[in-house]
Amino acid sequence: MSGKPVRLDSARFGPWALVTGASSGIGRGFAEQIAASKINLVLAARRLSTLDELGRELADRHGIQVRTVGVDLTGPGFMNAVIEATRNLDIGLVVSNAGDMVLGEFLASPYDILIRETRLNVDAHLRLIHHFGQDLARRGRGGLLLVSSTAAMQGVPYSANYAATKAYVLTLGQALHHEFSGRGINVTVLLPGATATPMLSRFGADRTAMGRLAMPVGTCVADALKALRANRAVRISGRMNRLTIAMTPRSARTRLFGALSKSMAAQLPHSQATSADGQVTTTDVKI
Amino acid sequence: MILVSAAGSLRGVPNMANDAATKAYVLALGRGLHREFARHGVTVSVLLPGMTDTPTLDKLGFQPGTSPLKPMTVEQCVAEGLAALAANRATHIAGRLNRVSDRVIPARVTSMMMGRMFRQWAERRPAQEAESIGKTR
């Protein structure tokens, strides 16, 4: 982790927080920094063994309680598993982070892969927010952090469905920021740009100019937590990303992001569109 | 290919949160595909209607005379959509007033105004209808 973790008020955002997609990348970064604020964690992702390992490490280092739930958020009944894992817990913060990216030409992408991406990037957010939003509203305090992407700010050729799902999350969060503000709930949408995560490496982007510009996870997460604390509706992570987006007209961004997606897709081992996670495994699901 | 989104998708809309978000999905998808499909000779345009005189508008709780905004006719909305497609435009907001207000009014202000309006509308319509609204505009 780079830099100091951002402190959250555990009376407001604790005693428990839920982080989805916590096994790696930005989700893992959230788990690490939230743990440093002495807030107990429920970690959800597909890879239960990785979560358990991270959970033990964070529990030891920060003296917090950690629960883990191995769940595929695209699978049927995933919500039951999450509800079961959070039963009787007073959740004050939900980081709806899990997401995946399908790269490649739209027409060459099998429908199954695109709808799986849509379930994860749209439906899982919707379900989680709908369920935990009720709990947070009853408490009258807490936070909701939705992870979108800078891809949400314009259309992106060669990851058209991905950008569209992220636009959904952005627009939903913007509206809920207003709707929930009267209920004491902070809602912030995080729009990360290129971030040094396993997803970026899987696409081979860590070996390109994009990889060299990629932001460290810790910095991205710190930016997001500060924005949540200040109750900002939308936060693009990193000054460079904010500047680029502000200075570049949308149509130019569509061309730029499209060119990046196309070049990343071309580097994939198989020419067909592939999601970052590759094959779907549902063996971890505990319901 | 014409994809119908909604002017509300350009920003978050409180009290219509999921609806505006789904329309933002359509808008972003269409913007991406506009470029991808161009090399196949296929034009993709996203139409963003504002308030349009359709049965959905009544269902949402719109009452003529109580709103300073006049709904656009379906004919004009459709004509603008077809003209945008013919001109190979990636996106088109129907109605000059909607286009102007998109440019000059800050997103936050529009978002709050629309949110307030939809809350008033929601209070007007019976509860069971509020739950079964499937479409916007």
Tab-separated table of C-alpha atoms in Angstrom:
chain	number	residue	atom	x	y	z
A	1	MET	CA	0.000	0.000	0.000
A	2	SER	CA	1.376	3.414	-0.869
A	3	GLY	CA	0.911	6.292	1.534
A	4	LYS	CA	-1.087	6.405	4.702
A	5	PRO	CA	-4.525	4.825	4.816
A	6	VAL	CA	-7.434	7.277	5.003
A	7	ARG	CA	-9.142	7.183	8.379
A	8	LEU	CA	-12.891	6.703	8.484
A	9	ASP	CA	-15.012	7.444	11.535
A	10	SER	CA	-15.989	3.961	12.747
A	11	ALA	CA	-18.969	5.376	14.644
A	12	ARG	CA	-20.362	6.595	11.335
A	13	PHE	CA	-19.151	3.970	8.852
A	14	GLY	CA	-18.748	1.003	11.223
A	15	PRO	CA	-18.879	-1.262	13.075
A	16	TRP	CA	-18.960	-3.468	9.964
A	17	ALA	CA	-18.218	-2.858	6.292
A	18	LEU	CA	-18.910	-5.064	3.269
A	19	VAL	CA	-16.446	-5.088	0.373
A	20	THR	CA	-17.191	-7.045	-2.803
A	21	GLY	CA	-14.451	-8.169	-5.146
A	22	ALA	CA	-12.121	-8.011	-2.159
A	23	SER	CA	-9.686	-10.742	-3.199
A	24	SER	CA	-7.538	-8.535	-5.417
A	25	GLY	CA	-7.001	-5.132	-6.968
A	26	ILE	CA	-8.995	-2.124	-5.847
A	27	GLY	CA	-11.342	-4.219	-3.667
A	28	ARG	CA	-8.409	-5.602	-1.712
A	29	GLY	CA	-7.076	-2.054	-1.331
A	30	PHE	CA	-10.405	-0.980	0.161
A	31	ALA	CA	-10.339	-3.892	2.609
A	32	GLU	CA	-6.820	-2.946	3.747
A	33	GLN	CA	-7.568	0.731	4.329
A	34	ILE	CA	-10.976	0.212	5.945
A	35	ALA	CA	-9.407	-2.335	8.318
A	36	ALA	CA	-6.906	0.332	9.377
A	37	SER	CA	-9.857	2.390	10.652
A	38	LYS	CA	-10.754	-0.506	12.993
A	39	ILE	CA	-13.925	-1.312	11.088
A	40	ASN	CA	-14.802	-5.029	10.940
A	41	LEU	CA	-15.052	-6.533	7.483
A	42	VAL	CA	-17.207	-8.853	5.431
A	43	LEU	CA	-15.182	-9.774	2.361
A	44	ALA	CA	-16.940	-11.203	-0.675
A	45	ALA	CA	-15.382	-12.644	-3.834
A	46	ARG	CA	-15.194	-15.916	-5.708
A	47	ARG	CA	-11.838	-17.065	-4.394
A	48	LEU	CA	-12.608	-18.041	-0.801
A	49	SER	CA	-9.105	-19.257	0.056
A	50	THR	CA	-7.579	-15.920	-1.022
A	51	LEU	CA	-10.187	-14.069	1.035
A	52	ASP	CA	-9.564	-16.227	4.091
A	53	GLU	CA	-5.845	-15.536	3.852
A	54	LEU	CA	-6.417	-11.775	3.525
A	55	GLY	CA	-8.989	-11.883	6.325
A	56	ARG	CA	-6.588	-13.563	8.760
A	57	GLU	CA	-3.855	-11.086	7.883
A	58	LEU	CA	-6.097	-8.033	8.436
A	59	ALA	CA	-7.629	-9.452	11.621
A	60	ASP	CA	-4.177	-10.041	13.088
A	61	ARG	CA	-2.728	-6.710	12.046
A	62	HIS	CA	-5.645	-4.471	13.058
A	63	GLY	CA	-7.439	-6.460	15.729
A	64	ILE	CA	-10.712	-6.506	13.808
A	65	GLN	CA	-13.230	-9.255	13.064
A	66	VAL	CA	-13.436	-10.523	9.500
A	67	ARG	CA	-16.006	-12.720	7.817
A	68	THR	CA	-15.500	-14.068	4.314
A	69	VAL	CA	-18.008	-15.261	1.770
A	70	GLY	CA	-17.016	-17.137	-1.367
A	71	VAL	CA	-19.618	-16.124	-3.885
A	72	ASP	CA	-19.958	-15.552	-7.607
A	73	LEU	CA	-21.978	-12.339	-7.893
A	74	THR	CA	-23.209	-13.407	-11.337
A	75	GLY	CA	-24.609	-16.675	-10.019
A	76	PRO	CA	-28.224	-17.390	-9.117
A	77	GLY	CA	-29.025	-16.744	-5.487
A	78	PHE	CA	-25.784	-14.884	-4.806
A	79	MET	CA	-27.728	-12.439	-2.682
A	80	ASN	CA	-28.819	-15.200	-0.298
A	81	ALA	CA	-25.185	-16.013	0.369
A	82	VAL	CA	-24.383	-12.360	1.047
A	83	ILE	CA	-27.429	-11.911	3.295
A	84	GLU	CA	-26.487	-15.067	5.193
A	85	ALA	CA	-22.917	-13.847	5.681
A	86	THR	CA	-24.065	-10.451	6.969
A	87	ARG	CA	-26.911	-11.644	9.176
A	88	ASN	CA	-27.040	-9.831	12.548
A	89	LEU	CA	-24.194	-7.545	11.546
A	90	ASP	CA	-24.553	-3.788	11.787
A	91	ILE	CA	-23.213	-2.776	8.368
A	92	GLY	CA	-22.311	0.909	8.089
A	93	LEU	CA	-20.396	0.897	4.822
A	94	VAL	CA	-20.882	-0.987	1.575
A	95	VAL	CA	-18.177	-0.909	-1.077
A	96	SER	CA	-19.799	-2.349	-4.186
A	97	ASN	CA	-16.639	-2.899	-6.143
A	98	ALA	CA	-16.718	-6.275	-7.901
A	99	GLY	CA	-16.586	-5.868	-11.646
A	100	ASP	CA	-15.160	-7.354	-14.782
A	101	MET	CA	-14.228	-6.090	-18.221
A	102	VAL	CA	-14.856	-7.734	-21.553
A	103	LEU	CA	-12.503	-6.508	-24.233
A	104	GLY	CA	-12.918	-6.961	-27.934
A	105	GLU	CA	-15.151	-6.220	-30.850
A	106	PHE	CA	-18.813	-6.232	-29.807
A	107	LEU	CA	-19.935	-8.435	-32.691
A	108	ALA	CA	-17.185	-10.970	-31.952
A	109	SER	CA	-18.128	-11.204	-28.278
A	110	PRO	CA	-20.374	-14.137	-27.357
A	111	TYR	CA	-23.637	-13.055	-25.739
A	112	ASP	CA	-22.982	-15.286	-22.707
A	113	ILE	CA	-19.840	-13.348	-21.841
A	114	LEU	CA	-21.525	-9.978	-22.321
A	115	ILE	CA	-24.564	-10.845	-20.209
A	116	ARG	CA	-22.316	-12.216	-17.483
A	117	GLU	CA	-20.432	-8.904	-17.526
A	118	THR	CA	-23.766	-7.075	-17.326
A	119	ARG	CA	-24.967	-9.202	-14.396
A	120	LEU	CA	-21.830	-8.468	-12.445
A	121	ASN	CA	-21.431	-4.806	-13.378
A	122	VAL	CA	-25.126	-3.853	-13.238
A	123	ASP	CA	-27.360	-6.348	-11.465
A	124	ALA	CA	-25.013	-7.157	-8.579
A	125	HIS	CA	-24.644	-3.450	-7.767
A	126	LEU	CA	-28.416	-2.948	-8.002
A	127	ARG	CA	-29.205	-5.858	-5.668
A	128	LEU	CA	-26.553	-4.969	-3.119
A	129	ILE	CA	-27.532	-1.299	-3.015
A	130	HIS	CA	-31.224	-2.117	-2.808
A	131	HIS	CA	-30.743	-4.525	0.084
A	132	PHE	CA	-28.142	-2.663	2.115
A	133	GLY	CA	-29.596	0.751	1.277
A	134	GLN	CA	-32.666	-0.233	3.347
A	135	ASP	CA	-30.484	-1.211	6.299
A	136	LEU	CA	-28.398	1.948	6.080
A	137	ALA	CA	-31.522	4.107	5.838
A	138	ARG	CA	-32.910	2.486	9.001
A	139	ARG	CA	-29.650	3.249	10.806
A	140	GLY	CA	-29.738	6.818	9.526
A	141	ARG	CA	-25.995	6.943	8.951
A	142	GLY	CA	-23.362	5.225	6.852
A	143	GLY	CA	-21.860	5.124	3.406
A	144	LEU	CA	-22.167	3.553	-0.001
A	145	LEU	CA	-19.222	3.496	-2.358
A	146	LEU	CA	-19.841	2.383	-5.924
A	147	VAL	CA	-16.918	1.564	-8.157
A	148	SER	CA	-17.507	2.623	-11.744
A	149	SER	CA	-14.757	3.604	-14.205
A	150	THR	CA	-13.567	6.551	-16.256
A	151	ALA	CA	-14.920	4.458	-19.138
A	152	ALA	CA	-18.368	5.564	-17.902
A	153	MET	CA	-17.802	9.133	-19.077
A	154	GLN	CA	-18.132	8.350	-22.785
A	155	GLY	CA	-18.793	5.458	-25.119
A	156	VAL	CA	-15.828	3.156	-25.636
A	157	PRO	CA	-15.469	1.089	-28.815
A	158	TYR	CA	-14.030	-2.416	-28.235
A	159	SER	CA	-15.373	-2.418	-24.695
A	160	ALA	CA	-18.781	-0.941	-25.502
A	161	ASN	CA	-20.780	-3.077	-23.082
A	162	TYR	CA	-18.260	-2.501	-20.290
A	163	ALA	CA	-18.424	1.286	-20.678
A	164	ALA	CA	-22.232	1.087	-20.782
A	165	THR	CA	-22.431	-0.934	-17.550
A	166	LYS	CA	-20.122	1.571	-15.868
A	167	ALA	CA	-22.306	4.455	-17.118
A	168	TYR	CA	-25.228	2.696	-15.449
A	169	VAL	CA	-23.375	2.610	-12.120
A	170	LEU	CA	-22.320	6.242	-12.426
A	171	THR	CA	-25.826	7.501	-13.195
A	172	LEU	CA	-27.435	5.331	-10.514
A	173	GLY	CA	-24.989	6.572	-7.912
A	174	GLN	CA	-25.447	10.212	-8.896
A	175	ALA	CA	-29.184	9.928	-8.352
A	176	LEU	CA	-28.877	7.987	-5.107
A	177	HIS	CA	-26.400	10.536	-3.799
A	178	HIS	CA	-29.318	12.995	-3.802
A	179	GLU	CA	-31.996	10.521	-2.704
A	180	PHE	CA	-29.987	9.204	0.250
A	181	SER	CA	-28.575	12.537	1.404
A	182	GLY	CA	-31.647	13.209	3.536
A	183	ARG	CA	-31.162	9.837	5.246
A	184	GLY	CA	-27.650	10.427	6.511
A	185	ILE	CA	-26.045	8.142	3.940
A	186	ASN	CA	-23.038	9.312	1.961
A	187	VAL	CA	-23.023	8.002	-1.600
A	188	THR	CA	-19.892	8.310	-3.718
A	189	VAL	CA	-19.162	6.892	-7.161
A	190	LEU	CA	-15.486	6.205	-7.798
A	191	LEU	CA	-14.226	6.431	-11.376
A	192	PRO	CA	-10.770	4.899	-11.485
A	193	GLY	CA	-8.614	5.338	-14.549
A	194	ALA	CA	-5.815	2.902	-15.328
A	195	THR	CA	-4.901	1.375	-11.970
A	196	ALA	CA	-2.144	-1.119	-11.218
A	197	THR	CA	-4.346	-4.160	-10.610
A	198	PRO	CA	-4.250	-7.811	-11.679
A	199	MET	CA	-6.993	-6.946	-14.212
A	200	LEU	CA	-4.658	-4.566	-16.003
A	201	SER	CA	-1.869	-7.163	-16.003
A	202	ARG	CA	-4.187	-9.849	-17.322
A	203	PHE	CA	-4.848	-7.674	-20.345
A	204	GLY	CA	-1.115	-7.190	-20.797
A	205	ALA	CA	-1.578	-3.458	-20.274
A	206	ASP	CA	1.054	-3.367	-17.552
A	207	ARG	CA	3.681	-3.703	-20.281
A	208	THR	CA	2.336	-0.725	-22.271
A	209	ALA	CA	2.337	3.048	-21.814
A	210	MET	CA	-0.982	2.644	-20.018
A	211	GLY	CA	0.697	0.401	-17.468
A	212	ARG	CA	3.414	2.940	-16.823
A	213	LEU	CA	0.773	5.616	-16.230
A	214	ALA	CA	-1.307	3.342	-14.015
A	215	MET	CA	-2.031	4.625	-10.548
A	216	PRO	CA	-1.153	2.582	-7.449
A	217	VAL	CA	-4.193	0.914	-5.857
A	218	GLY	CA	-3.525	2.553	-2.484
A	219	THR	CA	-3.674	6.055	-3.943
A	220	CYS	CA	-6.870	5.295	-5.844
A	221	VAL	CA	-8.547	3.877	-2.730
A	222	ALA	CA	-7.394	6.781	-0.544
A	223	ASP	CA	-8.854	9.220	-3.064
A	224	ALA	CA	-12.171	7.353	-2.923
A	225	LEU	CA	-12.363	7.186	0.868
A	226	LYS	CA	-11.616	10.895	1.179
A	227	ALA	CA	-14.395	11.607	-1.312
A	228	LEU	CA	-16.794	9.390	0.643
A	229	ARG	CA	-15.894	11.140	3.881
A	230	ALA	CA	-16.575	14.516	2.233
A	231	ASN	CA	-19.752	13.075	0.657
A	232	ARG	CA	-18.788	13.911	-2.936
A	233	ALA	CA	-21.157	12.397	-5.496
A	234	VAL	CA	-18.486	11.480	-8.038
A	235	ARG	CA	-14.722	11.142	-7.791
A	236	ILE	CA	-12.353	10.479	-10.672
A	237	SER	CA	-9.231	9.023	-9.048
A	238	GLY	CA	-5.996	10.886	-9.673
A	239	ARG	CA	-5.332	14.477	-10.670
A	240	MET	CA	-3.956	13.400	-14.049
A	241	ASN	CA	-7.151	11.492	-14.875
A	242	ARG	CA	-9.321	14.399	-13.720
A	243	LEU	CA	-7.349	16.818	-15.861
A	244	THR	CA	-7.372	14.592	-18.946
A	245	ILE	CA	-11.136	14.104	-18.743
A	246	ALA	CA	-11.797	17.794	-18.135
A	247	MET	CA	-9.591	18.919	-21.015
A	248	THR	CA	-10.553	16.362	-23.660
A	249	PRO	CA	-13.860	16.607	-25.507
A	250	ARG	CA	-16.028	13.520	-25.163
A	251	SER	CA	-15.817	12.463	-28.809
A	252	ALA	CA	-12.014	12.604	-28.614
A	253	ARG	CA	-12.112	10.476	-25.456
A	254	THR	CA	-14.262	7.917	-27.263
A	255	ARG	CA	-11.581	7.663	-29.962
A	256	LEU	CA	-8.739	7.574	-27.433
A	257	PHE	CA	-10.304	5.004	-25.086
A	258	GLY	CA	-11.443	3.001	-28.115
A	259	ALA	CA	-7.898	2.889	-29.494
A	260	LEU	CA	-6.598	1.724	-26.109
A	261	SER	CA	-9.233	-1.006	-25.850
A	262	LYS	CA	-8.551	-2.116	-29.402
A	263	SER	CA	-4.810	-2.390	-28.811
A	264	MET	CA	-5.315	-4.271	-25.544
A	265	ALA	CA	-7.786	-6.629	-27.214
A	266	ALA	CA	-5.274	-7.280	-30.005
A	267	GLN	CA	-2.691	-8.399	-27.441
A	268	LEU	CA	-4.951	-11.000	-25.898
A	269	PRO	CA	-3.724	-14.565	-26.433
A	270	HIS	CA	-6.843	-15.496	-28.397
A	271	SER	CA	-8.347	-13.051	-30.811
A	272	GLN	CA	-11.834	-13.606	-29.453
A	273	ALA	CA	-13.249	-11.298	-26.826
A	274	THR	CA	-12.341	-12.419	-23.365
A	275	SER	CA	-13.223	-11.256	-19.918
A	276	ALA	CA	-10.477	-10.453	-17.460
A	277	ASP	CA	-11.355	-13.406	-15.307
A	278	GLY	CA	-11.633	-15.818	-18.187
A	279	GLN	CA	-13.640	-18.861	-17.251
A	280	VAL	CA	-16.532	-18.663	-14.856
A	281	THR	CA	-16.334	-20.826	-11.795
A	282	THR	CA	-19.247	-21.173	-9.442
A	283	THR	CA	-17.887	-23.954	-7.229
A	284	ASP	CA	-17.237	-21.530	-4.377
A	285	VAL	CA	-20.835	-20.499	-3.987
A	286	LYS	CA	-22.187	-21.208	-0.547
A	287	ILE	CA	-25.904	-20.692	-0.202
B	1	MET	CA	-29.885	1.241	-35.816
B	2	ILE	CA	-31.659	3.719	-33.553
B	3	LEU	CA	-31.379	3.170	-29.809
B	4	VAL	CA	-33.868	5.066	-27.694
B	5	SER	CA	-32.387	6.378	-24.475
B	6	ALA	CA	-33.663	9.454	-22.581
B	7	ALA	CA	-32.463	12.985	-21.952
B	8	GLY	CA	-32.473	12.139	-18.244
B	9	SER	CA	-29.647	9.664	-18.831
B	10	LEU	CA	-27.186	12.539	-19.183
B	11	ARG	CA	-27.146	12.845	-15.391
B	12	GLY	CA	-28.501	11.076	-12.343
B	13	VAL	CA	-32.208	11.521	-11.722
B	14	PRO	CA	-33.356	11.160	-8.098
B	15	ASN	CA	-36.667	9.286	-7.693
B	16	MET	CA	-36.029	7.746	-11.099
B	17	ALA	CA	-32.566	6.445	-10.253
B	18	ASN	CA	-32.605	2.997	-11.813
B	19	ASP	CA	-34.488	4.185	-14.861
B	20	ALA	CA	-32.013	6.957	-15.644
B	21	ALA	CA	-29.148	4.524	-15.051
B	22	THR	CA	-30.509	1.998	-17.555
B	23	LYS	CA	-30.855	4.816	-20.088
B	24	ALA	CA	-27.244	5.816	-19.415
B	25	TYR	CA	-26.300	2.220	-20.224
B	26	VAL	CA	-28.087	2.511	-23.580
B	27	LEU	CA	-26.480	5.869	-24.321
B	28	ALA	CA	-22.937	4.678	-23.595
B	29	LEU	CA	-23.450	1.403	-25.470
B	30	GLY	CA	-24.696	3.290	-28.526
B	31	ARG	CA	-21.798	5.745	-28.405
B	32	GLY	CA	-19.314	2.884	-28.420
B	33	LEU	CA	-21.112	0.948	-31.141
B	34	HIS	CA	-21.505	4.059	-33.313
B	35	ARG	CA	-17.778	3.824	-33.992
B	36	GLU	CA	-17.469	0.037	-34.008
B	37	PHE	CA	-20.273	-0.453	-36.521
B	38	ALA	CA	-19.175	2.366	-38.827
B	39	ARG	CA	-16.698	0.115	-40.601
B	40	HIS	CA	-19.505	-2.319	-41.401
B	41	GLY	CA	-21.447	0.521	-43.024
B	42	VAL	CA	-24.018	0.465	-40.230
B	43	THR	CA	-25.136	3.743	-38.658
B	44	VAL	CA	-25.931	3.715	-34.956
B	45	SER	CA	-27.693	6.721	-33.441
B	46	VAL	CA	-28.902	7.172	-29.874
B	47	LEU	CA	-32.039	9.272	-29.513
B	48	LEU	CA	-32.540	11.101	-26.227
B	49	PRO	CA	-36.130	12.280	-25.951
B	50	GLY	CA	-37.157	14.671	-23.221
B	51	MET	CA	-40.742	14.952	-22.076
B	52	THR	CA	-42.801	13.445	-24.900
B	53	ASP	CA	-46.546	13.118	-25.248
B	54	THR	CA	-46.910	9.343	-24.770
B	55	PRO	CA	-49.162	7.179	-22.573
B	56	THR	CA	-46.163	6.625	-20.272
B	57	LEU	CA	-46.137	10.300	-19.390
B	58	ASP	CA	-49.672	10.106	-17.988
B	59	LYS	CA	-48.831	6.937	-16.097
B	60	LEU	CA	-45.879	8.686	-14.479
B	61	GLY	CA	-48.241	11.285	-13.036
B	62	PHE	CA	-47.823	14.162	-15.498
B	63	GLN	CA	-50.751	16.582	-15.475
B	64	PRO	CA	-51.023	19.080	-18.337
B	65	GLY	CA	-51.371	22.612	-17.032
B	66	THR	CA	-49.368	21.989	-13.870
B	67	SER	CA	-46.031	21.895	-15.678
B	68	PRO	CA	-44.285	24.881	-17.266
B	69	LEU	CA	-42.852	22.449	-19.830
B	70	LYS	CA	-44.899	21.357	-22.767
B	71	PRO	CA	-44.377	17.750	-23.887
B	72	MET	CA	-43.039	17.269	-27.394
B	73	THR	CA	-45.235	15.486	-29.908
B	74	VAL	CA	-44.335	11.910	-30.764
B	75	GLU	CA	-44.156	12.874	-34.447
B	76	GLN	CA	-41.530	15.541	-33.895
B	77	CYS	CA	-39.493	13.278	-31.629
B	78	VAL	CA	-39.515	10.480	-34.206
B	79	ALA	CA	-38.713	12.873	-37.066
B	80	GLU	CA	-35.699	14.190	-35.175
B	81	GLY	CA	-34.519	10.641	-34.476
B	82	LEU	CA	-34.711	9.696	-38.141
B	83	ALA	CA	-32.970	12.915	-39.195
B	84	ALA	CA	-30.159	12.174	-36.720
B	85	LEU	CA	-29.762	8.690	-38.170
B	86	ALA	CA	-29.722	10.065	-41.726
B	87	ALA	CA	-27.027	12.543	-40.688
B	88	ASN	CA	-24.996	9.741	-39.035
B	89	ARG	CA	-25.046	11.402	-35.638
B	90	ALA	CA	-23.942	9.283	-32.651
B	91	THR	CA	-26.428	10.966	-30.321
B	92	HIS	CA	-29.278	13.396	-30.609
B	93	ILE	CA	-31.288	15.145	-27.904
B	94	ALA	CA	-34.828	15.690	-29.186
B	95	GLY	CA	-36.107	19.260	-28.977
B	96	ARG	CA	-34.172	22.512	-29.167
B	97	LEU	CA	-35.156	23.547	-25.635
B	98	ASN	CA	-33.836	20.246	-24.264
B	99	ARG	CA	-30.594	20.682	-26.204
B	100	VAL	CA	-30.124	24.236	-24.956
B	101	SER	CA	-30.875	23.377	-21.345
B	102	ASP	CA	-28.443	20.459	-21.531
B	103	ARG	CA	-25.733	22.938	-22.522
B	104	VAL	CA	-26.450	25.834	-20.204
B	105	ILE	CA	-27.910	24.362	-17.015
B	106	PRO	CA	-25.390	22.623	-14.728
B	107	ALA	CA	-26.023	18.882	-14.387
B	108	ARG	CA	-26.452	19.170	-10.623
B	109	VAL	CA	-29.251	21.727	-11.009
B	110	THR	CA	-31.087	19.714	-13.671
B	111	SER	CA	-30.689	16.622	-11.543
B	112	MET	CA	-32.253	18.286	-8.524
B	113	MET	CA	-35.078	19.868	-10.539
B	114	MET	CA	-35.949	16.580	-12.234
B	115	GLY	CA	-35.768	14.739	-8.933
B	116	ARG	CA	-38.177	17.171	-7.336
B	117	MET	CA	-40.559	16.962	-10.287
B	118	PHE	CA	-40.604	13.160	-10.272
B	119	ARG	CA	-41.228	13.085	-6.542
B	120	GLN	CA	-44.282	15.302	-7.019
B	121	TRP	CA	-45.477	13.074	-9.822
B	122	ALA	CA	-44.897	9.931	-7.774
B	123	GLU	CA	-46.959	11.376	-4.923
B	124	ARG	CA	-49.813	12.026	-7.342
B	125	ARG	CA	-50.152	8.538	-8.718
B	126	PRO	CA	-51.616	5.569	-6.833
B	127	ALA	CA	-49.099	3.405	-4.996
B	128	GLN	CA	-49.619	0.263	-7.072
B	129	GLU	CA	-48.904	2.155	-10.262
B	130	ALA	CA	-45.754	3.633	-8.820
B	131	GLU	CA	-44.426	0.129	-8.409
B	132	SER	CA	-45.227	-1.055	-11.888
B	133	ILE	CA	-43.865	1.772	-13.986
B	134	GLY	CA	-41.702	0.192	-16.583
B	135	LYS	CA	-40.810	3.103	-18.780
B	136	THR	CA	-39.871	6.715	-18.522
B	137	ARG	CA	-40.245	10.045	-20.349
